[in-house]
Coordinates of C-alpha atoms in Angstrom, one line a residue:
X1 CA 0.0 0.0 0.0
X2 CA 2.7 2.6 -1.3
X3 CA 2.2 6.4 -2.2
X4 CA 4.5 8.9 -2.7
X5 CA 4.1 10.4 0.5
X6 CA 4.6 6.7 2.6
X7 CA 8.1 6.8 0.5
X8 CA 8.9 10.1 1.4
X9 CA 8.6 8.9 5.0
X10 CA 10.0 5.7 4.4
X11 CA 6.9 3.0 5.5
X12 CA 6.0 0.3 3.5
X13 CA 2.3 1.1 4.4
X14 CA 0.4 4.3 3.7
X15 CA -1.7 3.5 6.8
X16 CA -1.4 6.5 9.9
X17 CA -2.7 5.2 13.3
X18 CA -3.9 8.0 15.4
X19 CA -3.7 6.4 18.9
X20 CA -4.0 7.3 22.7
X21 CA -1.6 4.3 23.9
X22 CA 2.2 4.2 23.1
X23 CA 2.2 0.5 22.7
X24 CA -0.4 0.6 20.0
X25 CA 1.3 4.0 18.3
X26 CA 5.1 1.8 18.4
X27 CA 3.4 -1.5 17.0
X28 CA 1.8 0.3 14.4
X29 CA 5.3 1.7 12.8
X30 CA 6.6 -1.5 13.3
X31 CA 3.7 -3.3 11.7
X32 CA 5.2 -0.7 8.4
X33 CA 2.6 1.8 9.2
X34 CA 2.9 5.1 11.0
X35 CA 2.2 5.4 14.6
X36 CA 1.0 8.9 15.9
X37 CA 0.6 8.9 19.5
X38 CA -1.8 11.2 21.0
X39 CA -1.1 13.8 23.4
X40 CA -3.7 15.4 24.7
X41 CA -4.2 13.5 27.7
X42 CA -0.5 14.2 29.0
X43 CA -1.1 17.1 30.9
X44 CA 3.0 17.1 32.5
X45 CA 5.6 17.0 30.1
X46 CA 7.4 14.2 32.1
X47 CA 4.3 12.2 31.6
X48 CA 4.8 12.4 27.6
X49 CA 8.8 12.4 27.7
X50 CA 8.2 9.2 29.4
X51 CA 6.2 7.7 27.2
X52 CA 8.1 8.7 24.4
X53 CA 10.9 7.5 25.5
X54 CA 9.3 3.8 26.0
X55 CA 8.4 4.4 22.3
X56 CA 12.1 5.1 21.2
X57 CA 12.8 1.8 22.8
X58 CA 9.9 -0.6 20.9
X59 CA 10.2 1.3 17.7
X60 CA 12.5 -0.3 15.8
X61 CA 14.0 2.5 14.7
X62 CA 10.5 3.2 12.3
X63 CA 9.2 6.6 12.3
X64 CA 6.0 8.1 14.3
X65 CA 4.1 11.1 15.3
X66 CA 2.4 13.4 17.6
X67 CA -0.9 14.5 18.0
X68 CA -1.9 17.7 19.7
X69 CA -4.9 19.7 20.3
X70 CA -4.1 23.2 19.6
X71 CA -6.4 26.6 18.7
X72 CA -4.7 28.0 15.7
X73 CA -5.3 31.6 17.7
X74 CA -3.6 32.4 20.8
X75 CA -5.4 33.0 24.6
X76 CA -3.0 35.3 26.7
X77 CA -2.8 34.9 30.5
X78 CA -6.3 32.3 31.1
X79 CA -5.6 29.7 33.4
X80 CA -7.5 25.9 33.6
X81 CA -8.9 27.5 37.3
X82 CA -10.1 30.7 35.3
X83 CA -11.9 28.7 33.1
X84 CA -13.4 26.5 35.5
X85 CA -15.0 29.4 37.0
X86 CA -17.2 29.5 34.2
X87 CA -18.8 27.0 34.5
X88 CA -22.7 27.7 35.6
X89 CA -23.6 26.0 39.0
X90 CA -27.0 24.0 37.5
X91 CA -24.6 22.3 34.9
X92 CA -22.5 20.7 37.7
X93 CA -25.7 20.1 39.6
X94 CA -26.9 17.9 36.5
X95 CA -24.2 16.6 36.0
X96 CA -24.0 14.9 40.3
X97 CA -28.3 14.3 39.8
X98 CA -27.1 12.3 36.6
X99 CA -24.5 10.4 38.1
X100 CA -26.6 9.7 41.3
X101 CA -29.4 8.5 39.2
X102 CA -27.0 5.8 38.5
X103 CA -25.4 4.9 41.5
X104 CA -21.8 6.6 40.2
X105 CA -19.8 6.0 43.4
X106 CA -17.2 8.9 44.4
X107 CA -13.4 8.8 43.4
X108 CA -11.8 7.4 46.8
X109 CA -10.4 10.0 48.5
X110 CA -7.6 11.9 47.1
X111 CA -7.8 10.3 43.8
X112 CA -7.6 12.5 40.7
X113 CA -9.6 12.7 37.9
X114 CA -7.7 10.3 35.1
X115 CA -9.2 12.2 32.6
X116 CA -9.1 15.8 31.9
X117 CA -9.4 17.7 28.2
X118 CA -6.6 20.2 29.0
X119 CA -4.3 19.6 26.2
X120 CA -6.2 22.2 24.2
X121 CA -4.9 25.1 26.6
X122 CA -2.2 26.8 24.5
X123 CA 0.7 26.6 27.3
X124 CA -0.4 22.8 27.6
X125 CA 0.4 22.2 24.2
X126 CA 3.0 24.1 23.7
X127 CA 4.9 22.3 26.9
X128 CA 4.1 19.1 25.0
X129 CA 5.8 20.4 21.8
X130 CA 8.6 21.7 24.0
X131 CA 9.1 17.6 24.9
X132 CA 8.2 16.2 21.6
X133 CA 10.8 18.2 19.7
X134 CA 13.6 16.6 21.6
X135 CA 12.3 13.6 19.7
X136 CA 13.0 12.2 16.0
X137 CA 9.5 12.8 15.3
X138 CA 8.5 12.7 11.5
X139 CA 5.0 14.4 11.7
X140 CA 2.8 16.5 14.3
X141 CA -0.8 16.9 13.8
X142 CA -3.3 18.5 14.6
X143 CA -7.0 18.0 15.7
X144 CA -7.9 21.4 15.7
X145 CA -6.8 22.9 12.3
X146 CA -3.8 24.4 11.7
X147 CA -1.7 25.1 14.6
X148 CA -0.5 28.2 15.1
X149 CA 2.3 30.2 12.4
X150 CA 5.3 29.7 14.6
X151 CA 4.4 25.7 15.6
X152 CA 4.2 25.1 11.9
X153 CA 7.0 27.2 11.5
X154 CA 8.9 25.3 15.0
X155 CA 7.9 22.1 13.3
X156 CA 9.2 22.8 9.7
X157 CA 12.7 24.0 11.2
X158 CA 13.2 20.7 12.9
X159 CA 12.3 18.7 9.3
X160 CA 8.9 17.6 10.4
X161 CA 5.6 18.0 8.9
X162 CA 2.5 19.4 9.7
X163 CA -0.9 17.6 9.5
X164 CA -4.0 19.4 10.3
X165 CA -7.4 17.7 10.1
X166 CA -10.3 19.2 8.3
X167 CA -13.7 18.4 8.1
X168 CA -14.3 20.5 4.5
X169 CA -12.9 21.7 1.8
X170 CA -12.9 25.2 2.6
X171 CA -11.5 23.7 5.9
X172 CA -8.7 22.4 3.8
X173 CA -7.8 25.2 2.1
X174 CA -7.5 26.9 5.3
X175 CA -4.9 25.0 6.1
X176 CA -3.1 24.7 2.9
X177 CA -2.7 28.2 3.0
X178 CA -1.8 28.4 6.2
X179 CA 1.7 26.2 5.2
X180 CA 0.6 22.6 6.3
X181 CA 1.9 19.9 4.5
X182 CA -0.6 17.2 4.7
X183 CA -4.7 18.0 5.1
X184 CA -6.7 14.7 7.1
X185 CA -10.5 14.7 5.3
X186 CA -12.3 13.6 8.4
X187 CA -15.9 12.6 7.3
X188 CA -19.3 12.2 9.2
X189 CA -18.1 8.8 10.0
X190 CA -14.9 8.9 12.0
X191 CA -14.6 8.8 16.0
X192 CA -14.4 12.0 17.7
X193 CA -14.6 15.1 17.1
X194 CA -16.3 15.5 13.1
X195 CA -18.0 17.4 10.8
X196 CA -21.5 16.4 8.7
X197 CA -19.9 16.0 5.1
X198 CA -19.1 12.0 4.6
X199 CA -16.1 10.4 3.9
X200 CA -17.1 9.2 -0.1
X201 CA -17.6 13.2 -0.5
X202 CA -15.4 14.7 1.5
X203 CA -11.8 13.4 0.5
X204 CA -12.3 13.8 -3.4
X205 CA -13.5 17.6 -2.8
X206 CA -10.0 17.6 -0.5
X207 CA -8.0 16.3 -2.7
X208 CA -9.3 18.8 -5.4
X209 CA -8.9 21.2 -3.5
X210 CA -5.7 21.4 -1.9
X211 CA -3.7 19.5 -4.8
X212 CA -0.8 18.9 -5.2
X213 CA -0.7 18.9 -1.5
X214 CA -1.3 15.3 -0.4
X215 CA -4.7 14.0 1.7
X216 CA -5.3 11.6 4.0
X217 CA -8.7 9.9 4.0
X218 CA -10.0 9.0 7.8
X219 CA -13.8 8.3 9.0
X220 CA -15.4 4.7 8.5
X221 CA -12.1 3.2 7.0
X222 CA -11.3 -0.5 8.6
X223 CA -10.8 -2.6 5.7
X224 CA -8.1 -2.8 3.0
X225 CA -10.5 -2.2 0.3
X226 CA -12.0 1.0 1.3
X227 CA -8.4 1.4 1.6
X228 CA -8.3 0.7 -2.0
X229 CA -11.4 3.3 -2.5
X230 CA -9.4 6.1 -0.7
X231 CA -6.8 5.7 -2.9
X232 CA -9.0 5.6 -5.9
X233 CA -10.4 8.7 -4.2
X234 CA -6.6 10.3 -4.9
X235 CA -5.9 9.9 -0.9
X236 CA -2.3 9.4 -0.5
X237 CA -3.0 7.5 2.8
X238 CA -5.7 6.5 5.5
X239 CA -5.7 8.1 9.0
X240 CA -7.5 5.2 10.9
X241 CA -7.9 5.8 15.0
X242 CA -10.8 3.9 16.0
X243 CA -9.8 0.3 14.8
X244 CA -7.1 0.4 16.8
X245 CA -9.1 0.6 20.1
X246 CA -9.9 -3.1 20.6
X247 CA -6.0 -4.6 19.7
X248 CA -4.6 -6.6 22.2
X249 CA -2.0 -4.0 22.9
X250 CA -4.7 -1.1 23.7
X251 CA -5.0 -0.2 27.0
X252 CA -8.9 1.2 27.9
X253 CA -8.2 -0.2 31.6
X254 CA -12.1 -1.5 31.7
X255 CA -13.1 -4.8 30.4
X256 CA -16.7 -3.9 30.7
X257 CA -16.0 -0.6 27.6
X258 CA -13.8 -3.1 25.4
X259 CA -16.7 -5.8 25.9
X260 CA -19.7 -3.2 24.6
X261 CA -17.0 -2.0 21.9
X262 CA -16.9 -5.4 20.3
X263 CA -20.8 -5.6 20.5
X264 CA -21.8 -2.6 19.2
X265 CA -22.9 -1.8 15.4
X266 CA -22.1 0.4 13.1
X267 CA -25.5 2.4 14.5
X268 CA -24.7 2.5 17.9
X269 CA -22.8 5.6 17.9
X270 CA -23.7 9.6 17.9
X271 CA -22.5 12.6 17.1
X272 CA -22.7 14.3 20.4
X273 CA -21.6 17.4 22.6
X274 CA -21.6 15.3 25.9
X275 CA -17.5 14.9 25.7
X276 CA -16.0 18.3 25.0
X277 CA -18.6 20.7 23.9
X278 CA -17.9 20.0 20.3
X279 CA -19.8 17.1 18.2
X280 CA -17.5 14.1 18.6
X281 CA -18.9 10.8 17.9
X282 CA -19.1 8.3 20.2
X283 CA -20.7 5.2 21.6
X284 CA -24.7 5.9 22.1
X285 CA -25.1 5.8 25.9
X286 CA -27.8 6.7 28.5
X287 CA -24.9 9.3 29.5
X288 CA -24.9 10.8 25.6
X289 CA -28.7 11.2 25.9
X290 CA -29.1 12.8 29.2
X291 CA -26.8 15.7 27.5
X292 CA -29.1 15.4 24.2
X293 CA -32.4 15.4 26.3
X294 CA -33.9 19.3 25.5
X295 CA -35.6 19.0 28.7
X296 CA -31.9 19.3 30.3
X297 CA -29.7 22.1 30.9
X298 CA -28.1 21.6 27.3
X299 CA -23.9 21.3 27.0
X300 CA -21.6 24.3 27.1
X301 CA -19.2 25.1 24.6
X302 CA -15.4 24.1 24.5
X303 CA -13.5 23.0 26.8
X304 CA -16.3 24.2 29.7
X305 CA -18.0 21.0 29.0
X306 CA -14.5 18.8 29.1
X307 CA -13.5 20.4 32.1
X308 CA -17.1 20.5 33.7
X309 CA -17.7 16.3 33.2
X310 CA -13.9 15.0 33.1
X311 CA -14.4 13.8 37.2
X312 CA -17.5 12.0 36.2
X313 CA -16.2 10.9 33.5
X314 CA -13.7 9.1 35.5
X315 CA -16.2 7.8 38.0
X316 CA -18.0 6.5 35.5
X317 CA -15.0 4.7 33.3
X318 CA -13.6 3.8 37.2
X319 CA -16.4 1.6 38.1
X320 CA -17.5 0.3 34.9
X321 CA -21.0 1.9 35.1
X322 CA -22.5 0.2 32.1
X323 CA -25.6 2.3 31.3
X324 CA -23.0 5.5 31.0
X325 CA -19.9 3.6 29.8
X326 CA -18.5 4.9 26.5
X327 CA -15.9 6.2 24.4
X328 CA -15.5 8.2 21.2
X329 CA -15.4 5.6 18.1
X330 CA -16.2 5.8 14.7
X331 CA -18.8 3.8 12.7
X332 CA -16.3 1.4 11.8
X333 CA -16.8 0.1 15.3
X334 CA -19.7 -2.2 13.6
X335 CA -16.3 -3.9 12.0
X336 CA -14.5 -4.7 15.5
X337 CA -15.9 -7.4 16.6
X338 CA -12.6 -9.4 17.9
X339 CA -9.6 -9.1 19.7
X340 CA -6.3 -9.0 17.5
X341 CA -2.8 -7.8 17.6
X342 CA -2.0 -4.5 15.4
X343 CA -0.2 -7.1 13.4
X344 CA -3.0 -8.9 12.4
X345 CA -5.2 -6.1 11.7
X346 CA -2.1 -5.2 9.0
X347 CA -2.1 -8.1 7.9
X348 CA -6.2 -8.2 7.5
X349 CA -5.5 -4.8 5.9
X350 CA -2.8 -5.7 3.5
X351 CA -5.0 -8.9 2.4
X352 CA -8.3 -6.7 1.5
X353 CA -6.5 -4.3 -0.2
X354 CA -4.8 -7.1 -2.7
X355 CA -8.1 -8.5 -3.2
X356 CA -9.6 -5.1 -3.7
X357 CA -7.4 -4.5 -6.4
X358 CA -7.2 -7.5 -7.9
X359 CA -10.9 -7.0 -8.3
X360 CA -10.7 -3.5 -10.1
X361 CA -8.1 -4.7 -12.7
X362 CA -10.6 -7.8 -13.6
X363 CA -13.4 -5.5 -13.5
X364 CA -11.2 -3.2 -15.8
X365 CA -10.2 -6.2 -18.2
X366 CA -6.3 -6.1 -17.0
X367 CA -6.3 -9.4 -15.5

């Protein structure tokens, strides 16, 4: 599955894996893919220098990337506790009626919150940058557009490129002309935070529209022949995050989410405010449609919402509440129904797409 752009950054597969856990981002490189970890969870630097440097050791010398969550326009002198203060006092009263509905028990005492949407603070990122630059990283993207003028500018002086993802192709121009080098065409379909224009649409308009810059196709893509169809698209690569979520080397710490993960269809997810304030999609819970009732109090914009539900969130993921249990996934999730090594999903990958194409040049009389 070769491009121009995998030989350019020497992997045998044009397949990126966007990824939360560094186990999964190193065995995807090694598998011939690229790994890109994602940051946004790693709210000390140490935390991320650590990880990366358990990467450096399991890499096999193959290249990877970062992911951050950056606004492409600066906020001077707010702090996470400034922001926090924003947030109304009936929203965190919903939120503790919800969870008590439920039977959420407390964090023990003491215990942080595991998960906090921070990362999109511009000194957060910009401390993870400060780490991952120290690094041979090949790429850094990111999931909010463009990063700022002097990242890109940071990331160009140090021979990497810049990936921003965009969910249209006005999006995409944005960030061609902003300097990127590679535009992600996230459709309706992917995991997390997207826009309303689907995949089949999207990445030709893209591709059109930022050419000769290359695109990577990402939302609903789990097989190697609508691997194929993003290449016959005029993608020069798939960004896939959500099949990786239920490899044996993943790490979701909670049997009970991996076990409704493999069960769910490709219908049992939403586009839904619940997570950070912007539509992410994500696994249909009782949690999602308390948020998406209109008799409740309705979410708040980004990151108020992120910071306002990250302790429940935790509570909830901490003791495996099942009515609220979820994560963001993609529609593809209707296509993960087994544990298998990133190896074997390669392999999977690698087998579709030869059949794929085998197909085409019968159907096209070259066979």
């Amino acid at each position: 599955m070769q491009t121009e752009l995998s030989r350019k950054l020497g992997i045998e597969h044009a397949v990126f894996g966007f990824t939360p856990f560094p186990a999964v981002a190193a065995a995807i490189s090694r598998a011939g893919g690229f790994g890109v970890l994602g940051a946004v969870r790693y709210t000390a630097p140490d935390e991320l220098a650590r990880d990366l440097d358990w990467m450096q050791e399991h890499l096999d010398d193959r290249p990877y990337g970062l992911d951050v969550v950056m606004p492409a326009k600066k906020v001077e002198g707010v702090s996470e506790s400034d922001v926090e203060a924003m947030i109304p006092e009936g929203h965190r009263q919903f939120v503790e009626d919800t969870l008590g509905k439920y039977g959420v028990p407390e964090l023990a005492e003491g215990e942080a919150s595991g998960w906090r949407i921070t990362g999109w603070m511009e000194q957060v990122a910009r401390n993870q940058l400060d780490v991952a630059f120290d690094y041979p990283i090949k790429l850094l993207a990111n999931a909010l557009g463009s990063p700022p003028a002097d990242v890109i500018q940071r990331a160009h002086d140090h021979d990497v490129l810049v990936a921003a993802l965009a969910g249209s192709a006005r999006h995409a121009r944005k960030h061609a002309d902003a300097g990127i080098d590679i535009v992600v065409a996230q459709g309706y379909e992917a995991g997390g935070h997207t826009g309303e224009i689907a995949s089949m649409v999207l990445t030709p308009e893209a591709v059109e529209a930022v050419a000769p810059l290359p695109v990577l196709a990402a939302g609903g893509i789990g097989s190697g022949d609508q691997i194929a169809a993003a290449f016959a698209l005029g993608a020069q690569g798939v960004w896939l995050g959500s099949l990786w979520l239920t490899t044996t080397e993943a790490d979701l710490h909670s049997r009970a989410l991996t076990e409704k993960l493999l069960a769910a269809g490709s219908g049992d997810t939403v586009r839904s405010r619940a997570l950070t304030g912007k539509p992410a999609r994500q696994l249909r819970t009782e949690w999602t449609d308390a948020w998406d009732d209109p008799d409740g109090p309705g979410t708040l914009p980004m990151p108020l919402q992120g910071l306002l539900v990250a302790e429940a969130v935790s509570r909830i993921q901490k003791h495996e509440v099942q009515a609220l249990l979820g994560t963001p996934v993609g529609q593809i999730v209707g296509r993960m129904n087994s544990e298998r090594s990133v190896q074997v999903v390669f392999d999977e990958l690698t087998r579709g797409f030869e059949r794929a194409i085998d197909r085409v040049n019968r159907i096209a009389g070259r066979d």
